[in-house]
Amino acid sequence: MSAIPSAATRANLPSPATIQQLHHYAYKARDAEETRHFYEDILGLPLYHIIQSDYVPSTGEYCPYTHFFFRLNDGSFIAFFDIGDDEKPLPSPNTPPWVNHIAFRVDTVADLEATKARLQAHGIEVLGITDHHIFKSIYFFDPNGIRLELSAQLAGEALMARESRTAHARLAEWTERKQQWRKERAAGKVTESLKPGTNDRPEFVPGS
């Protein structure tokens, strides 16, 4: 976890900048053209910008790359690096494949249905439509093994505002239970992963 500065230090810190929206999210791509075909020709996101260099600006290390961006309707981007090795990014060995993903928002459930049909026509396996109560989604993988989600919002601002009023308390309850679980695990009393104290989606329990 990050360090917690003293109260005196916190009092003199500038306010956090207002984060307006996602600028871009970047992934490794096996092949730039294969990735372009998927995002531009199938999903309809226009290729918008390319950066090519032999050196990484942030670290200075030598690693030739082509960095290419696809523009979303709100002006944000999903971007990729083709570093010329023709290798897909490797999945994390300690993380289930459904955990790490990026979700894009569409306007309606009808848009989900249309996109699902389009993806399937291109031979792409699609899961869903899945009902999350506040939104519905479909799931699929891009050519690089990256899990994508398209979501159509169902809940309005009033419901989301009510949800937000309980979010901190619910997370605090989870954190308290996790701290106790860590102590019990260190003492050898538990071996299983921690489970939430409540189940918001009982309909997904087998046999329910």
PDB file of C-alpha atoms in Angstrom:
ATOM      1  CA  MET A   1       0.000   0.000   0.000  1.00  0.00           C
ATOM      2  CA  SER A   2       1.065   3.605  -0.510  1.00  0.00           C
ATOM      3  CA  ALA A   3       2.483   5.608   2.391  1.00  0.00           C
ATOM      4  CA  ILE A   4       0.147   7.833   4.404  1.00  0.00           C
ATOM      5  CA  PRO A   5       1.649  11.315   4.912  1.00  0.00           C
ATOM      6  CA  SER A   6       1.360  13.088   8.232  1.00  0.00           C
ATOM      7  CA  ALA A   7      -1.573  15.385   8.970  1.00  0.00           C
ATOM      8  CA  ALA A   8       0.697  18.421   8.638  1.00  0.00           C
ATOM      9  CA  THR A   9       1.914  17.253   5.247  1.00  0.00           C
ATOM     10  CA  ARG A  10      -1.609  16.476   4.073  1.00  0.00           C
ATOM     11  CA  ALA A  11      -2.770  19.953   5.067  1.00  0.00           C
ATOM     12  CA  ASN A  12      -0.248  21.504   2.675  1.00  0.00           C
ATOM     13  CA  LEU A  13      -0.806  19.184  -0.255  1.00  0.00           C
ATOM     14  CA  PRO A  14      -2.505  20.564  -3.374  1.00  0.00           C
ATOM     15  CA  SER A  15      -5.974  19.285  -4.168  1.00  0.00           C
ATOM     16  CA  PRO A  16      -6.069  16.360  -6.590  1.00  0.00           C
ATOM     17  CA  ALA A  17      -6.534  17.276 -10.221  1.00  0.00           C
ATOM     18  CA  THR A  18      -9.998  16.668 -11.622  1.00  0.00           C
ATOM     19  CA  ILE A  19      -9.735  13.532 -13.739  1.00  0.00           C
ATOM     20  CA  GLN A  20     -12.135  14.179 -16.591  1.00  0.00           C
ATOM     21  CA  GLN A  21     -12.238  10.870 -18.435  1.00  0.00           C
ATOM     22  CA  LEU A  22     -10.095   8.017 -19.642  1.00  0.00           C
ATOM     23  CA  HIS A  23      -7.421   9.236 -22.060  1.00  0.00           C
ATOM     24  CA  HIS A  24      -6.231   5.825 -23.196  1.00  0.00           C
ATOM     25  CA  TYR A  25      -5.645   2.307 -21.999  1.00  0.00           C
ATOM     26  CA  ALA A  26      -2.690   0.520 -23.608  1.00  0.00           C
ATOM     27  CA  TYR A  27      -2.047  -3.183 -24.180  1.00  0.00           C
ATOM     28  CA  LYS A  28       0.503  -5.298 -26.007  1.00  0.00           C
ATOM     29  CA  ALA A  29      -0.581  -6.523 -29.448  1.00  0.00           C
ATOM     30  CA  ARG A  30       0.756  -9.554 -31.284  1.00  0.00           C
ATOM     31  CA  ASP A  31       0.220  -7.982 -34.700  1.00  0.00           C
ATOM     32  CA  ALA A  32      -0.811  -4.414 -35.500  1.00  0.00           C
ATOM     33  CA  GLU A  33      -2.829  -5.214 -38.627  1.00  0.00           C
ATOM     34  CA  GLU A  34      -4.641  -8.132 -37.002  1.00  0.00           C
ATOM     35  CA  THR A  35      -5.556  -5.822 -34.127  1.00  0.00           C
ATOM     36  CA  ARG A  36      -6.576  -2.997 -36.473  1.00  0.00           C
ATOM     37  CA  HIS A  37      -8.906  -5.318 -38.378  1.00  0.00           C
ATOM     38  CA  PHE A  38     -10.631  -6.372 -35.164  1.00  0.00           C
ATOM     39  CA  TYR A  39     -11.089  -2.923 -33.646  1.00  0.00           C
ATOM     40  CA  GLU A  40     -11.692  -0.892 -36.801  1.00  0.00           C
ATOM     41  CA  ASP A  41     -13.370  -3.260 -39.264  1.00  0.00           C
ATOM     42  CA  ILE A  42     -15.395  -5.332 -36.784  1.00  0.00           C
ATOM     43  CA  LEU A  43     -15.999  -3.060 -33.779  1.00  0.00           C
ATOM     44  CA  GLY A  44     -16.004   0.187 -35.763  1.00  0.00           C
ATOM     45  CA  LEU A  45     -13.388   2.122 -33.765  1.00  0.00           C
ATOM     46  CA  PRO A  46     -11.341   4.297 -36.140  1.00  0.00           C
ATOM     47  CA  LEU A  47      -7.568   4.067 -36.165  1.00  0.00           C
ATOM     48  CA  TYR A  48      -6.614   7.589 -35.117  1.00  0.00           C
ATOM     49  CA  HIS A  49      -2.947   7.995 -34.219  1.00  0.00           C
ATOM     50  CA  ILE A  50       0.379   6.155 -34.498  1.00  0.00           C
ATOM     51  CA  ILE A  51       3.674   6.695 -32.664  1.00  0.00           C
ATOM     52  CA  GLN A  52       6.806   4.795 -33.714  1.00  0.00           C
ATOM     53  CA  SER A  53      10.124   4.900 -31.895  1.00  0.00           C
ATOM     54  CA  ASP A  54      13.159   2.845 -30.939  1.00  0.00           C
ATOM     55  CA  TYR A  55      13.250   4.098 -27.346  1.00  0.00           C
ATOM     56  CA  VAL A  56      10.627   4.243 -24.588  1.00  0.00           C
ATOM     57  CA  PRO A  57      10.092   7.909 -23.610  1.00  0.00           C
ATOM     58  CA  SER A  58       9.239   7.227 -19.959  1.00  0.00           C
ATOM     59  CA  THR A  59      12.127   4.859 -19.163  1.00  0.00           C
ATOM     60  CA  GLY A  60      14.659   5.497 -21.911  1.00  0.00           C
ATOM     61  CA  GLU A  61      15.081   1.785 -22.577  1.00  0.00           C
ATOM     62  CA  TYR A  62      15.672   0.447 -26.069  1.00  0.00           C
ATOM     63  CA  CYS A  63      12.565  -1.365 -27.325  1.00  0.00           C
ATOM     64  CA  PRO A  64      11.433  -0.491 -30.863  1.00  0.00           C
ATOM     65  CA  TYR A  65       7.658  -0.252 -31.101  1.00  0.00           C
ATOM     66  CA  THR A  66       4.637   0.880 -33.052  1.00  0.00           C
ATOM     67  CA  HIS A  67       2.064   2.445 -30.719  1.00  0.00           C
ATOM     68  CA  PHE A  68      -1.381   2.807 -32.293  1.00  0.00           C
ATOM     69  CA  PHE A  69      -4.629   4.284 -30.998  1.00  0.00           C
ATOM     70  CA  PHE A  70      -8.317   3.702 -31.723  1.00  0.00           C
ATOM     71  CA  ARG A  71     -10.726   6.509 -30.869  1.00  0.00           C
ATOM     72  CA  LEU A  72     -13.939   6.042 -28.902  1.00  0.00           C
ATOM     73  CA  ASN A  73     -16.927   8.308 -29.415  1.00  0.00           C
ATOM     74  CA  ASP A  74     -16.186  10.334 -26.257  1.00  0.00           C
ATOM     75  CA  GLY A  75     -12.678  11.184 -27.459  1.00  0.00           C
ATOM     76  CA  SER A  76     -10.848   8.598 -25.346  1.00  0.00           C
ATOM     77  CA  PHE A  77      -8.722   5.831 -26.820  1.00  0.00           C
ATOM     78  CA  ILE A  78      -7.768   2.205 -26.537  1.00  0.00           C
ATOM     79  CA  ALA A  79      -4.176   1.774 -27.646  1.00  0.00           C
ATOM     80  CA  PHE A  80      -1.710  -1.003 -28.382  1.00  0.00           C
ATOM     81  CA  PHE A  81       2.011  -1.623 -28.681  1.00  0.00           C
ATOM     82  CA  ASP A  82       3.353  -3.889 -31.411  1.00  0.00           C
ATOM     83  CA  ILE A  83       6.955  -4.444 -30.295  1.00  0.00           C
ATOM     84  CA  GLY A  84       7.773  -6.642 -33.275  1.00  0.00           C
ATOM     85  CA  ASP A  85       8.129  -9.985 -31.504  1.00  0.00           C
ATOM     86  CA  ASP A  86       4.887 -11.507 -32.886  1.00  0.00           C
ATOM     87  CA  GLU A  87       3.944 -12.694 -29.389  1.00  0.00           C
ATOM     88  CA  LYS A  88       0.644 -12.264 -27.568  1.00  0.00           C
ATOM     89  CA  PRO A  89       0.713 -10.801 -24.055  1.00  0.00           C
ATOM     90  CA  LEU A  90       0.850 -13.577 -21.482  1.00  0.00           C
ATOM     91  CA  PRO A  91      -2.034 -13.966 -19.024  1.00  0.00           C
ATOM     92  CA  SER A  92      -1.302 -13.483 -15.347  1.00  0.00           C
ATOM     93  CA  PRO A  93      -0.685 -16.898 -13.737  1.00  0.00           C
ATOM     94  CA  ASN A  94      -2.467 -15.962 -10.491  1.00  0.00           C
ATOM     95  CA  THR A  95      -5.530 -14.280 -12.006  1.00  0.00           C
ATOM     96  CA  PRO A  96      -8.618 -15.956 -13.530  1.00  0.00           C
ATOM     97  CA  PRO A  97      -9.056 -14.999 -17.207  1.00  0.00           C
ATOM     98  CA  TRP A  98     -12.386 -13.244 -16.543  1.00  0.00           C
ATOM     99  CA  VAL A  99     -10.957 -10.753 -14.030  1.00  0.00           C
ATOM    100  CA  ASN A 100      -8.827  -8.360 -16.083  1.00  0.00           C
ATOM    101  CA  HIS A 101     -10.878  -6.761 -18.842  1.00  0.00           C
ATOM    102  CA  ILE A 102     -11.905  -3.440 -20.287  1.00  0.00           C
ATOM    103  CA  ALA A 103     -15.569  -2.499 -20.709  1.00  0.00           C
ATOM    104  CA  PHE A 104     -16.964  -0.157 -23.338  1.00  0.00           C
ATOM    105  CA  ARG A 105     -20.380   1.444 -23.026  1.00  0.00           C
ATOM    106  CA  VAL A 106     -23.003   1.301 -25.769  1.00  0.00           C
ATOM    107  CA  ASP A 107     -26.357   3.067 -25.793  1.00  0.00           C
ATOM    108  CA  THR A 108     -28.908   0.262 -25.702  1.00  0.00           C
ATOM    109  CA  VAL A 109     -29.438  -3.460 -25.226  1.00  0.00           C
ATOM    110  CA  ALA A 110     -30.361  -3.551 -28.915  1.00  0.00           C
ATOM    111  CA  ASP A 111     -26.808  -2.362 -29.624  1.00  0.00           C
ATOM    112  CA  LEU A 112     -25.510  -5.301 -27.592  1.00  0.00           C
ATOM    113  CA  GLU A 113     -27.644  -7.707 -29.589  1.00  0.00           C
ATOM    114  CA  ALA A 114     -26.511  -6.256 -32.910  1.00  0.00           C
ATOM    115  CA  THR A 115     -22.840  -6.303 -31.942  1.00  0.00           C
ATOM    116  CA  LYS A 116     -23.121  -9.858 -30.649  1.00  0.00           C
ATOM    117  CA  ALA A 117     -24.539 -10.960 -33.998  1.00  0.00           C
ATOM    118  CA  ARG A 118     -21.771  -9.104 -35.847  1.00  0.00           C
ATOM    119  CA  LEU A 119     -19.028 -10.658 -33.730  1.00  0.00           C
ATOM    120  CA  GLN A 120     -20.458 -14.144 -34.109  1.00  0.00           C
ATOM    121  CA  ALA A 121     -20.656 -13.690 -37.873  1.00  0.00           C
ATOM    122  CA  HIS A 122     -16.886 -13.117 -37.778  1.00  0.00           C
ATOM    123  CA  GLY A 123     -16.383 -16.355 -35.842  1.00  0.00           C
ATOM    124  CA  ILE A 124     -15.834 -14.684 -32.467  1.00  0.00           C
ATOM    125  CA  GLU A 125     -17.249 -16.447 -29.407  1.00  0.00           C
ATOM    126  CA  VAL A 126     -19.476 -14.191 -27.304  1.00  0.00           C
ATOM    127  CA  LEU A 127     -20.810 -14.714 -23.771  1.00  0.00           C
ATOM    128  CA  GLY A 128     -24.056 -13.045 -22.768  1.00  0.00           C
ATOM    129  CA  ILE A 129     -26.161 -11.032 -22.806  1.00  0.00           C
ATOM    130  CA  THR A 130     -25.515 -11.074 -19.030  1.00  0.00           C
ATOM    131  CA  ASP A 131     -27.833  -9.167 -16.699  1.00  0.00           C
ATOM    132  CA  HIS A 132     -25.939  -7.269 -13.969  1.00  0.00           C
ATOM    133  CA  HIS A 133     -29.135  -5.484 -12.845  1.00  0.00           C
ATOM    134  CA  ILE A 134     -27.698  -1.988 -13.286  1.00  0.00           C
ATOM    135  CA  PHE A 135     -26.404  -2.824 -16.776  1.00  0.00           C
ATOM    136  CA  LYS A 136     -26.323  -5.668 -19.290  1.00  0.00           C
ATOM    137  CA  SER A 137     -23.184  -6.917 -21.001  1.00  0.00           C
ATOM    138  CA  ILE A 138     -21.601  -9.195 -23.555  1.00  0.00           C
ATOM    139  CA  TYR A 139     -18.061 -10.572 -23.265  1.00  0.00           C
ATOM    140  CA  PHE A 140     -15.497 -11.673 -25.830  1.00  0.00           C
ATOM    141  CA  PHE A 141     -11.748 -11.754 -26.477  1.00  0.00           C
ATOM    142  CA  ASP A 142      -9.747  -9.721 -28.969  1.00  0.00           C
ATOM    143  CA  PRO A 143      -6.969 -11.306 -31.102  1.00  0.00           C
ATOM    144  CA  ASN A 144      -4.430 -10.597 -28.347  1.00  0.00           C
ATOM    145  CA  GLY A 145      -6.316 -12.562 -25.690  1.00  0.00           C
ATOM    146  CA  ILE A 146      -7.639  -9.410 -24.018  1.00  0.00           C
ATOM    147  CA  ARG A 147     -11.112  -9.793 -22.550  1.00  0.00           C
ATOM    148  CA  LEU A 148     -13.547  -7.105 -23.649  1.00  0.00           C
ATOM    149  CA  GLU A 149     -16.993  -6.199 -22.401  1.00  0.00           C
ATOM    150  CA  LEU A 150     -19.697  -4.113 -24.020  1.00  0.00           C
ATOM    151  CA  SER A 151     -22.222  -2.737 -21.539  1.00  0.00           C
ATOM    152  CA  ALA A 152     -25.595  -1.030 -21.858  1.00  0.00           C
ATOM    153  CA  GLN A 153     -26.562   0.930 -18.756  1.00  0.00           C
ATOM    154  CA  LEU A 154     -29.985   0.176 -17.275  1.00  0.00           C
ATOM    155  CA  ALA A 155     -29.922   2.080 -13.988  1.00  0.00           C
ATOM    156  CA  GLY A 156     -30.549   5.809 -13.969  1.00  0.00           C
ATOM    157  CA  GLU A 157     -28.678   8.488 -12.050  1.00  0.00           C
ATOM    158  CA  ALA A 158     -30.993   8.262  -9.014  1.00  0.00           C
ATOM    159  CA  LEU A 159     -30.341   4.551  -8.495  1.00  0.00           C
ATOM    160  CA  MET A 160     -26.609   4.952  -9.014  1.00  0.00           C
ATOM    161  CA  ALA A 161     -26.580   7.797  -6.481  1.00  0.00           C
ATOM    162  CA  ARG A 162     -28.258   5.520  -3.919  1.00  0.00           C
ATOM    163  CA  GLU A 163     -25.695   2.822  -4.645  1.00  0.00           C
ATOM    164  CA  SER A 164     -22.864   5.293  -4.131  1.00  0.00           C
ATOM    165  CA  ARG A 165     -24.085   6.191  -0.637  1.00  0.00           C
ATOM    166  CA  THR A 166     -23.421   2.659   0.635  1.00  0.00           C
ATOM    167  CA  ALA A 167     -20.211   1.949  -1.285  1.00  0.00           C
ATOM    168  CA  HIS A 168     -17.740   3.136   1.373  1.00  0.00           C
ATOM    169  CA  ALA A 169     -19.483   1.288   4.193  1.00  0.00           C
ATOM    170  CA  ARG A 170     -19.581  -1.937   2.203  1.00  0.00           C
ATOM    171  CA  LEU A 171     -15.917  -1.672   1.271  1.00  0.00           C
ATOM    172  CA  ALA A 172     -15.003  -0.918   4.896  1.00  0.00           C
ATOM    173  CA  GLU A 173     -16.842  -4.066   6.006  1.00  0.00           C
ATOM    174  CA  TRP A 174     -14.917  -6.122   3.442  1.00  0.00           C
ATOM    175  CA  THR A 175     -11.617  -4.557   4.523  1.00  0.00           C
ATOM    176  CA  GLU A 176     -12.282  -5.321   8.192  1.00  0.00           C
ATOM    177  CA  ARG A 177     -13.088  -8.938   7.394  1.00  0.00           C
ATOM    178  CA  LYS A 178     -10.027  -9.207   5.158  1.00  0.00           C
ATOM    179  CA  GLN A 179      -7.734  -7.954   7.905  1.00  0.00           C
ATOM    180  CA  GLN A 180      -9.099 -10.648  10.219  1.00  0.00           C
ATOM    181  CA  TRP A 181      -8.758 -13.252   7.460  1.00  0.00           C
ATOM    182  CA  ARG A 182      -5.108 -12.309   6.958  1.00  0.00           C
ATOM    183  CA  LYS A 183      -4.412 -12.893  10.649  1.00  0.00           C
ATOM    184  CA  GLU A 184      -6.156 -16.262  10.555  1.00  0.00           C
ATOM    185  CA  ARG A 185      -4.326 -17.279   7.387  1.00  0.00           C
ATOM    186  CA  ALA A 186      -0.971 -16.317   8.929  1.00  0.00           C
ATOM    187  CA  ALA A 187      -1.863 -18.487  11.925  1.00  0.00           C
ATOM    188  CA  GLY A 188      -2.732 -21.402   9.641  1.00  0.00           C
ATOM    189  CA  LYS A 189      -6.412 -21.344  10.586  1.00  0.00           C
ATOM    190  CA  VAL A 190      -7.757 -20.784   7.056  1.00  0.00           C
ATOM    191  CA  THR A 191      -6.569 -21.816   3.603  1.00  0.00           C
ATOM    192  CA  GLU A 192      -9.467 -20.762   1.368  1.00  0.00           C
ATOM    193  CA  SER A 193      -9.803 -17.322  -0.185  1.00  0.00           C
ATOM    194  CA  LEU A 194     -12.005 -14.802   1.586  1.00  0.00           C
ATOM    195  CA  LYS A 195     -15.650 -14.675   0.507  1.00  0.00           C
ATOM    196  CA  PRO A 196     -17.917 -11.616   0.687  1.00  0.00           C
ATOM    197  CA  GLY A 197     -20.367 -11.495   3.560  1.00  0.00           C
ATOM    198  CA  THR A 198     -23.267 -10.902   1.179  1.00  0.00           C
ATOM    199  CA  ASN A 199     -24.176 -12.246  -2.258  1.00  0.00           C
ATOM    200  CA  ASP A 200     -25.676  -9.613  -4.545  1.00  0.00           C
ATOM    201  CA  ARG A 201     -26.239 -12.112  -7.348  1.00  0.00           C
ATOM    202  CA  PRO A 202     -27.932 -15.181  -5.814  1.00  0.00           C
ATOM    203  CA  GLU A 203     -29.419 -16.122  -9.181  1.00  0.00           C
ATOM    204  CA  PHE A 204     -25.988 -17.291 -10.340  1.00  0.00           C
ATOM    205  CA  VAL A 205     -25.618 -19.818  -7.515  1.00  0.00           C
ATOM    206  CA  PRO A 206     -25.880 -23.351  -9.002  1.00  0.00           C
ATOM    207  CA  GLY A 207     -29.269 -24.865  -8.236  1.00  0.00           C
ATOM    208  CA  SER A 208     -30.867 -21.553  -7.307  1.00  0.00           C
TER     209      SER A 208
END
